[in-house]
Tab-separated table of C-alpha atoms in Angstrom:
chain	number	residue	atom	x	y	z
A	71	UNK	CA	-263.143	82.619	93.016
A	72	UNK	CA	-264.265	81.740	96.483
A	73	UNK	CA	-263.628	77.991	97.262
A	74	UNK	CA	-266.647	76.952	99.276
A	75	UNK	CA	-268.622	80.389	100.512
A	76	UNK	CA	-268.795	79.388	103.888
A	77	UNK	CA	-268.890	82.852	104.850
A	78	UNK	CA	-270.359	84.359	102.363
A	79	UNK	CA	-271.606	88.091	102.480
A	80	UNK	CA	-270.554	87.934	105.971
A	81	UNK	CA	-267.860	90.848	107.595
A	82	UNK	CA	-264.509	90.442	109.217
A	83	UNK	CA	-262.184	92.357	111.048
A	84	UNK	CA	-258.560	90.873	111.507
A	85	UNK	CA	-255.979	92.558	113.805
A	86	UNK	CA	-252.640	92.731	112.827
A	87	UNK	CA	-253.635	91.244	109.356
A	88	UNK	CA	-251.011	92.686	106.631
A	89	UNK	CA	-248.446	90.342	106.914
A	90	UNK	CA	-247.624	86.574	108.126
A	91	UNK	CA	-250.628	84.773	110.063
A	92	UNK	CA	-252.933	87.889	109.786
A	93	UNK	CA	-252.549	88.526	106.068
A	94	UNK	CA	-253.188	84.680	105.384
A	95	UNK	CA	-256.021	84.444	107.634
A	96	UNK	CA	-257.502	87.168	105.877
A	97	UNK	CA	-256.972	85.200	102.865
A	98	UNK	CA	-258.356	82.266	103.884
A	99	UNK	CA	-261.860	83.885	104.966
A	100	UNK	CA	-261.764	86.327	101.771
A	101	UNK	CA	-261.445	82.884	100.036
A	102	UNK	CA	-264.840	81.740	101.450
A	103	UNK	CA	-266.514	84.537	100.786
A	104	UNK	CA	-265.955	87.017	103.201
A	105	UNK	CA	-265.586	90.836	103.124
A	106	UNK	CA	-262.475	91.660	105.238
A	107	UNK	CA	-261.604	94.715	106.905
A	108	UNK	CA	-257.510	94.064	108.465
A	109	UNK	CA	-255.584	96.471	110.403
A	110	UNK	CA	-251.947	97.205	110.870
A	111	UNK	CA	-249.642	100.180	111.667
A	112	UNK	CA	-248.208	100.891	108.069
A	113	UNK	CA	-250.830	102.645	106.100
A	114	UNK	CA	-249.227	102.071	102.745
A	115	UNK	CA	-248.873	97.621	103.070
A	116	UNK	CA	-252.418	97.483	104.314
A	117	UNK	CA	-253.355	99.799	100.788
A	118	UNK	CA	-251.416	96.425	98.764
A	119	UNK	CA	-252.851	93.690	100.695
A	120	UNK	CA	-256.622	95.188	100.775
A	121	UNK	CA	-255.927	95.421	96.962
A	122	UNK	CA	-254.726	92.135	96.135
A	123	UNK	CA	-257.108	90.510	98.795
A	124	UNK	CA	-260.316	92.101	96.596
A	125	UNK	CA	-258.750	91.381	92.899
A	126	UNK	CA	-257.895	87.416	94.302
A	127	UNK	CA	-260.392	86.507	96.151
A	128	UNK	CA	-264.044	89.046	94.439
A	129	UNK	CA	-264.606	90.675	98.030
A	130	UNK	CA	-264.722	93.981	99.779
A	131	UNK	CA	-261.467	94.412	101.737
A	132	UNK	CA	-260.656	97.486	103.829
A	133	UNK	CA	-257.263	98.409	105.227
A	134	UNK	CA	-257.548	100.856	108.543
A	135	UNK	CA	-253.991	101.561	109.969
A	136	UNK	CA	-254.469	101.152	113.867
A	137	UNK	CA	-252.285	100.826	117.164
A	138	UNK	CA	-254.271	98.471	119.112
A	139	UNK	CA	-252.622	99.103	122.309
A	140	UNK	CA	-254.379	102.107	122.266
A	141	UNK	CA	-258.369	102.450	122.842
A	142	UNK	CA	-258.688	105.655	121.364
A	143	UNK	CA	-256.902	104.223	118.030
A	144	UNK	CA	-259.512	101.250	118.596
A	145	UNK	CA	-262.558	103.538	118.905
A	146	UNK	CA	-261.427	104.915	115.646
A	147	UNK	CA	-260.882	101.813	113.519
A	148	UNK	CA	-264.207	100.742	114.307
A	149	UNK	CA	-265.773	104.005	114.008
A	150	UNK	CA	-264.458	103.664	110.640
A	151	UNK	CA	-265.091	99.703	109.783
A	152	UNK	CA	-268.901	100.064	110.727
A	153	UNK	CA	-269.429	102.950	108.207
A	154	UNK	CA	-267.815	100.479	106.055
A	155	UNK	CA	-269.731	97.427	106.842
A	156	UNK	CA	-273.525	99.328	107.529
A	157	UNK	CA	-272.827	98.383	110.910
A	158	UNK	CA	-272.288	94.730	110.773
A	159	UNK	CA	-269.662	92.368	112.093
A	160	UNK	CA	-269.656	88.729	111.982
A	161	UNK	CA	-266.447	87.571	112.716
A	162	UNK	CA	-263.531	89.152	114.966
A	163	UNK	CA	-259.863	87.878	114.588
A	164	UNK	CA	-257.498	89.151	117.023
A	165	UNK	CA	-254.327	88.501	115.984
A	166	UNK	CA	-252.096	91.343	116.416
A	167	UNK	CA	-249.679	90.808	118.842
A	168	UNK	CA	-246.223	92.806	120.097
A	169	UNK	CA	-243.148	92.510	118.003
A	170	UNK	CA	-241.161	89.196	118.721
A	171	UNK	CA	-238.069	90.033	120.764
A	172	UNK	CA	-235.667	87.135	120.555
A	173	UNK	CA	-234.332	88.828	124.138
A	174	UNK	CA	-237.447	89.009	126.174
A	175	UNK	CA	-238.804	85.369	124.567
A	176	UNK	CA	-235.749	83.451	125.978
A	177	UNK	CA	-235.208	85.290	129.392
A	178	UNK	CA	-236.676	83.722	132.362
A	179	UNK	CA	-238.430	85.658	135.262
A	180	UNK	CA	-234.980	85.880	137.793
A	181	UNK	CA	-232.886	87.376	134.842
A	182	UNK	CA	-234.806	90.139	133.494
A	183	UNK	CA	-233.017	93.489	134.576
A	184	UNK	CA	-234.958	95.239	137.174
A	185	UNK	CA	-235.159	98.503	134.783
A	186	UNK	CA	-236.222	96.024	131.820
A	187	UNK	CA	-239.163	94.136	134.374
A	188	UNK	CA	-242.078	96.548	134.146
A	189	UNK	CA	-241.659	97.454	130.781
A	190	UNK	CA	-241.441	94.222	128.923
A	191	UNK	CA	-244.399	93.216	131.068
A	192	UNK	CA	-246.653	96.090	130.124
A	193	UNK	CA	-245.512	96.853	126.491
A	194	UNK	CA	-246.912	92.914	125.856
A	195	UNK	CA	-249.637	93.020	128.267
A	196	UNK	CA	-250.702	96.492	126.336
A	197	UNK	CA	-250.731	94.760	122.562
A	198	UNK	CA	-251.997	91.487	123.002
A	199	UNK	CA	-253.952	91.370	126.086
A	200	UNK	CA	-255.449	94.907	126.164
A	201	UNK	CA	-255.329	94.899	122.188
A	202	UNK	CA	-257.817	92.038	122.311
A	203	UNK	CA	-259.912	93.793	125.152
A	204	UNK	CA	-260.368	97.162	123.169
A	205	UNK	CA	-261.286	95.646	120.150
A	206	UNK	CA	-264.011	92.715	121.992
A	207	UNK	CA	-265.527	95.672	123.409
A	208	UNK	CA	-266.050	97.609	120.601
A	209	UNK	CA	-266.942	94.384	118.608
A	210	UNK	CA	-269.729	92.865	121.507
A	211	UNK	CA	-271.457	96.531	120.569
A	212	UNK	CA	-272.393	94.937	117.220
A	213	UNK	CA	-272.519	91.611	118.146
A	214	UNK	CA	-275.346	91.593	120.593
A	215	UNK	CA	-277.100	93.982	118.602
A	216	UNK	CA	-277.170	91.883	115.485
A	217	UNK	CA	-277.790	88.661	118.287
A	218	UNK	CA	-274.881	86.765	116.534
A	219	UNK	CA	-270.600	87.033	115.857
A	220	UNK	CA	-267.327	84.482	116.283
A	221	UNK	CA	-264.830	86.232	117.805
A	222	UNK	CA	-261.493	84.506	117.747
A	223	UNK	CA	-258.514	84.859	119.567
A	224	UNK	CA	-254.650	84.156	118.417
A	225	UNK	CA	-252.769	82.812	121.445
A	226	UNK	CA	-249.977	80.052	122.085
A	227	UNK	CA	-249.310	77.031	123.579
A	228	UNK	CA	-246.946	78.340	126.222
A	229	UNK	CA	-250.212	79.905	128.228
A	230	UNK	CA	-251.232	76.746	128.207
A	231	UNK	CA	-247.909	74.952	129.253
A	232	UNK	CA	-245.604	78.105	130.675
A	233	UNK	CA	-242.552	78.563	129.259
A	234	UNK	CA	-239.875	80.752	131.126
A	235	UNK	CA	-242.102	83.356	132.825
A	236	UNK	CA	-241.776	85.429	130.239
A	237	UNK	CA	-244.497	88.189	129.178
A	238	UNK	CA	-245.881	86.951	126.020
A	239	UNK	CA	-246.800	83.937	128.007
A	240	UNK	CA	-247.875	86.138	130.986
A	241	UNK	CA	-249.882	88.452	128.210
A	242	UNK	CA	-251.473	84.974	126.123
A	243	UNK	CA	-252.986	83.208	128.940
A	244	UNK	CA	-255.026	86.013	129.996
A	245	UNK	CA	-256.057	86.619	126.634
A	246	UNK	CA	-257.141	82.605	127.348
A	247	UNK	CA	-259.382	84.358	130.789
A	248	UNK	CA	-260.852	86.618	128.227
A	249	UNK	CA	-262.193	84.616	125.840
A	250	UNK	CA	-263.482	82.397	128.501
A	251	UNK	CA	-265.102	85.355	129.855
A	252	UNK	CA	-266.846	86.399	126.855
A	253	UNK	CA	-267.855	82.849	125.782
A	254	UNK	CA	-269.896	82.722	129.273
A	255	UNK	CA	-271.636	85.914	129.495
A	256	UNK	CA	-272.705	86.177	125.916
A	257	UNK	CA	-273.463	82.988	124.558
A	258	UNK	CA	-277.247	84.321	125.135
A	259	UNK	CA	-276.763	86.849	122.346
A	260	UNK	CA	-275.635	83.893	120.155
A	261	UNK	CA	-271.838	85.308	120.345
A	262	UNK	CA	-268.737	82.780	120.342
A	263	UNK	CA	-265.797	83.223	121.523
A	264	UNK	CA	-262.766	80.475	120.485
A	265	UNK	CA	-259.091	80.409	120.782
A	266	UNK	CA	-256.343	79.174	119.295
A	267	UNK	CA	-253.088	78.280	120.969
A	268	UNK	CA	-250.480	78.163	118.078
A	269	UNK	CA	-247.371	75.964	118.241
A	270	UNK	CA	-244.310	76.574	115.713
A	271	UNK	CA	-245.326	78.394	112.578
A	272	UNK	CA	-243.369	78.644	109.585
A	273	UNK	CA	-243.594	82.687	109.265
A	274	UNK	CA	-240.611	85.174	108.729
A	275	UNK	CA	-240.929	86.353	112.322
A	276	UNK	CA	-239.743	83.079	113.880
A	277	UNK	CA	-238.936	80.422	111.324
A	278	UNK	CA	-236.917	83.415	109.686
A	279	UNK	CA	-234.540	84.409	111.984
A	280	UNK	CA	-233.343	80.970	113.439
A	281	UNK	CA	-230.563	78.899	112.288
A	282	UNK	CA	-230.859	76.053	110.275
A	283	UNK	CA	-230.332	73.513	113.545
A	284	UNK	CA	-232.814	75.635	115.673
A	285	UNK	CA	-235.342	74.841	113.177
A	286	UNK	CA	-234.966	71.165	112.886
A	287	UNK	CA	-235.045	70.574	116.429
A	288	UNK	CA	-238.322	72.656	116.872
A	289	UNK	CA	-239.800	70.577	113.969
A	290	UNK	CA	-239.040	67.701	116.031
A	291	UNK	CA	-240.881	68.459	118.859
A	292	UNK	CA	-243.873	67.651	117.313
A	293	UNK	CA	-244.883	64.437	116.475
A	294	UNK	CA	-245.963	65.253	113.485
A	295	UNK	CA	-242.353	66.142	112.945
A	296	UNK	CA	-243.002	69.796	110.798
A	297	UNK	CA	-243.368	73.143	111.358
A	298	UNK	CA	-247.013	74.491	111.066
A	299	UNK	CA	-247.731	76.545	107.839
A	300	UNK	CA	-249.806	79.809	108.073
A	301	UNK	CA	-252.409	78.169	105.866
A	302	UNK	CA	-253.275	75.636	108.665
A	303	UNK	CA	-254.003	78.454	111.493
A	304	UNK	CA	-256.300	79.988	108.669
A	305	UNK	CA	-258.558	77.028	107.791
A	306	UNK	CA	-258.470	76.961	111.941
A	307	UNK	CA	-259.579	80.053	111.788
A	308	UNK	CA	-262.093	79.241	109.521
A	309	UNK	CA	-263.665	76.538	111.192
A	310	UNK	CA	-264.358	78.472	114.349
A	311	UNK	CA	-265.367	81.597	112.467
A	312	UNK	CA	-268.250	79.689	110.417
A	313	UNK	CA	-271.283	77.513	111.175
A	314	UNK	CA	-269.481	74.451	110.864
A	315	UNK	CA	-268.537	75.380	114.624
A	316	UNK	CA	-271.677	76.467	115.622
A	317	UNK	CA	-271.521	74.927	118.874
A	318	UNK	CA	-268.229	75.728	119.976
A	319	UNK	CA	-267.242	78.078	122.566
A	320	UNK	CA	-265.200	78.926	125.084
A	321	UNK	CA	-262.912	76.442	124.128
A	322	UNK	CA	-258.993	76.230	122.942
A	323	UNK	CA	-257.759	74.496	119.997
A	324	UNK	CA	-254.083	73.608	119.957
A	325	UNK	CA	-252.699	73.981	116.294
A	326	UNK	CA	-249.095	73.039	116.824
A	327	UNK	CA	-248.691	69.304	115.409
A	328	UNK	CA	-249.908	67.290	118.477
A	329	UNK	CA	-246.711	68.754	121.091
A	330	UNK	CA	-249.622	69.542	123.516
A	331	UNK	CA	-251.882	67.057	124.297
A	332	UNK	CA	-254.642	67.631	126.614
């Protein structure tokens, strides 16, 4: 049963949605009524999770296996989603993001191995920043046709604060230029375009694979003293995707338990 309809009958495409933040983002707009189209790599999860998404939640849900990284991939998934949707797109969620690599998260600029430096850079930069890029572009095609669309994108708060020169910060605070971007030059065709910077959340990714000590002393650098659930960046999500947002844009919103305060 939906829990409040706030998007009711509306459509949504989530990157990188059939597993951890994605899959429960999906959730959480499925929840309130949405039809949700997610996208992933692995053909066969996305087949479970579009499954159990419709029988939980009384909506369409489409699974489309995609590399974003690649535009041609891109052109294809939403060749395919707008066949699926009659050509309609409300809400954009790009979320997919390259694979966490404990090495390249914790090694500064001055470190990284010359035949590791243009690599690490461009395998992130390709995923997240060019990921998001592909897909706005083939979303704003819909958007400004229709005169209307949230488009939200999944970032972190080290583009906002830096943290070691590495790439995925390198790769999120563009994705920060983008949205700012897209927030100023289509605002006339009632398009927004929102961002969140996420702090520690509790997925298997990165709660997962650190030791029990590792995990206390991240959960203390908030003041809220806790690591973020996946629920929370959904009803985030949520907010920015509906009309109670309707006059946000352009704008950043730090879900992370108050560690950045700006």
């Amino acid at each position: 049963m939906n829990k409040s309809g706030l998007l009711e009958g509306n459509y949504a495409l989530v990157t990188g949605g059939s597993r951890g933040i994605g899959r429960t983002v999906a959730e959480v707009l499925a929840e309130n009524g949405c039809n949700v189209g997610i996208t992933s790599r692995n053909h066969e999860r996305l087949q479970e999770v579009t499954q159990e998404i419709a029988g939980n939640f009384g909506v369409q849900a489409l699974g489309i296996a995609c590399d974003v990284s690649q535009n041609q991939s891109v052109s294809e998934l939403f060749r395919q989603f707008r066949t699926w949707s009659v050509e309609r797109l409300d809400v954009l969620v790009c979320n997919a993001g390259y694979t966490f690599v404990p090495e390249i998260w914790s090694t500064p600029l001055h470190a990284t191995k010359p035949d590791a430096l243009e690599n690490w850079f461009l395998s992130i930069f390709r995923t997240d920043l060019m990921g998001s890029v592909f897909c706005t572009y083939e979303a704003l095609q819909l958007m400004m046709a229709q005169k209307s669309g949230s488009i939200i994108y999944i970032a972190s708060t080290p583009a906002l604060e830096g943290y070691q020169g590495t790439p995925y910060t390198v790769a999120k605070a563009a994705i920060l230029g983008l949205m700012k971007d897209v927030a100023r030059e289509y605002g006339r065709f009632n398009i927004r375009a929102n961002a969140l910077a996420l702090g520690n959340i509790m997925t298997p990714a990165t709660f997962g694979r650190l030791d029990p000590d590792s995990r206390t002393a991240l959960a203390e650098e908030a003041p809220l003293k806790r690591w973020g659930q996946p629920e929370e960046v959904g009803k985030s999500v949520l907010f920015l995707a509906s009309n109670l947002s309707s006059f946000v844009t352009g704008q950043t919103l730090v879900v992370d338990g108050g560690t950045v305060r700006r």
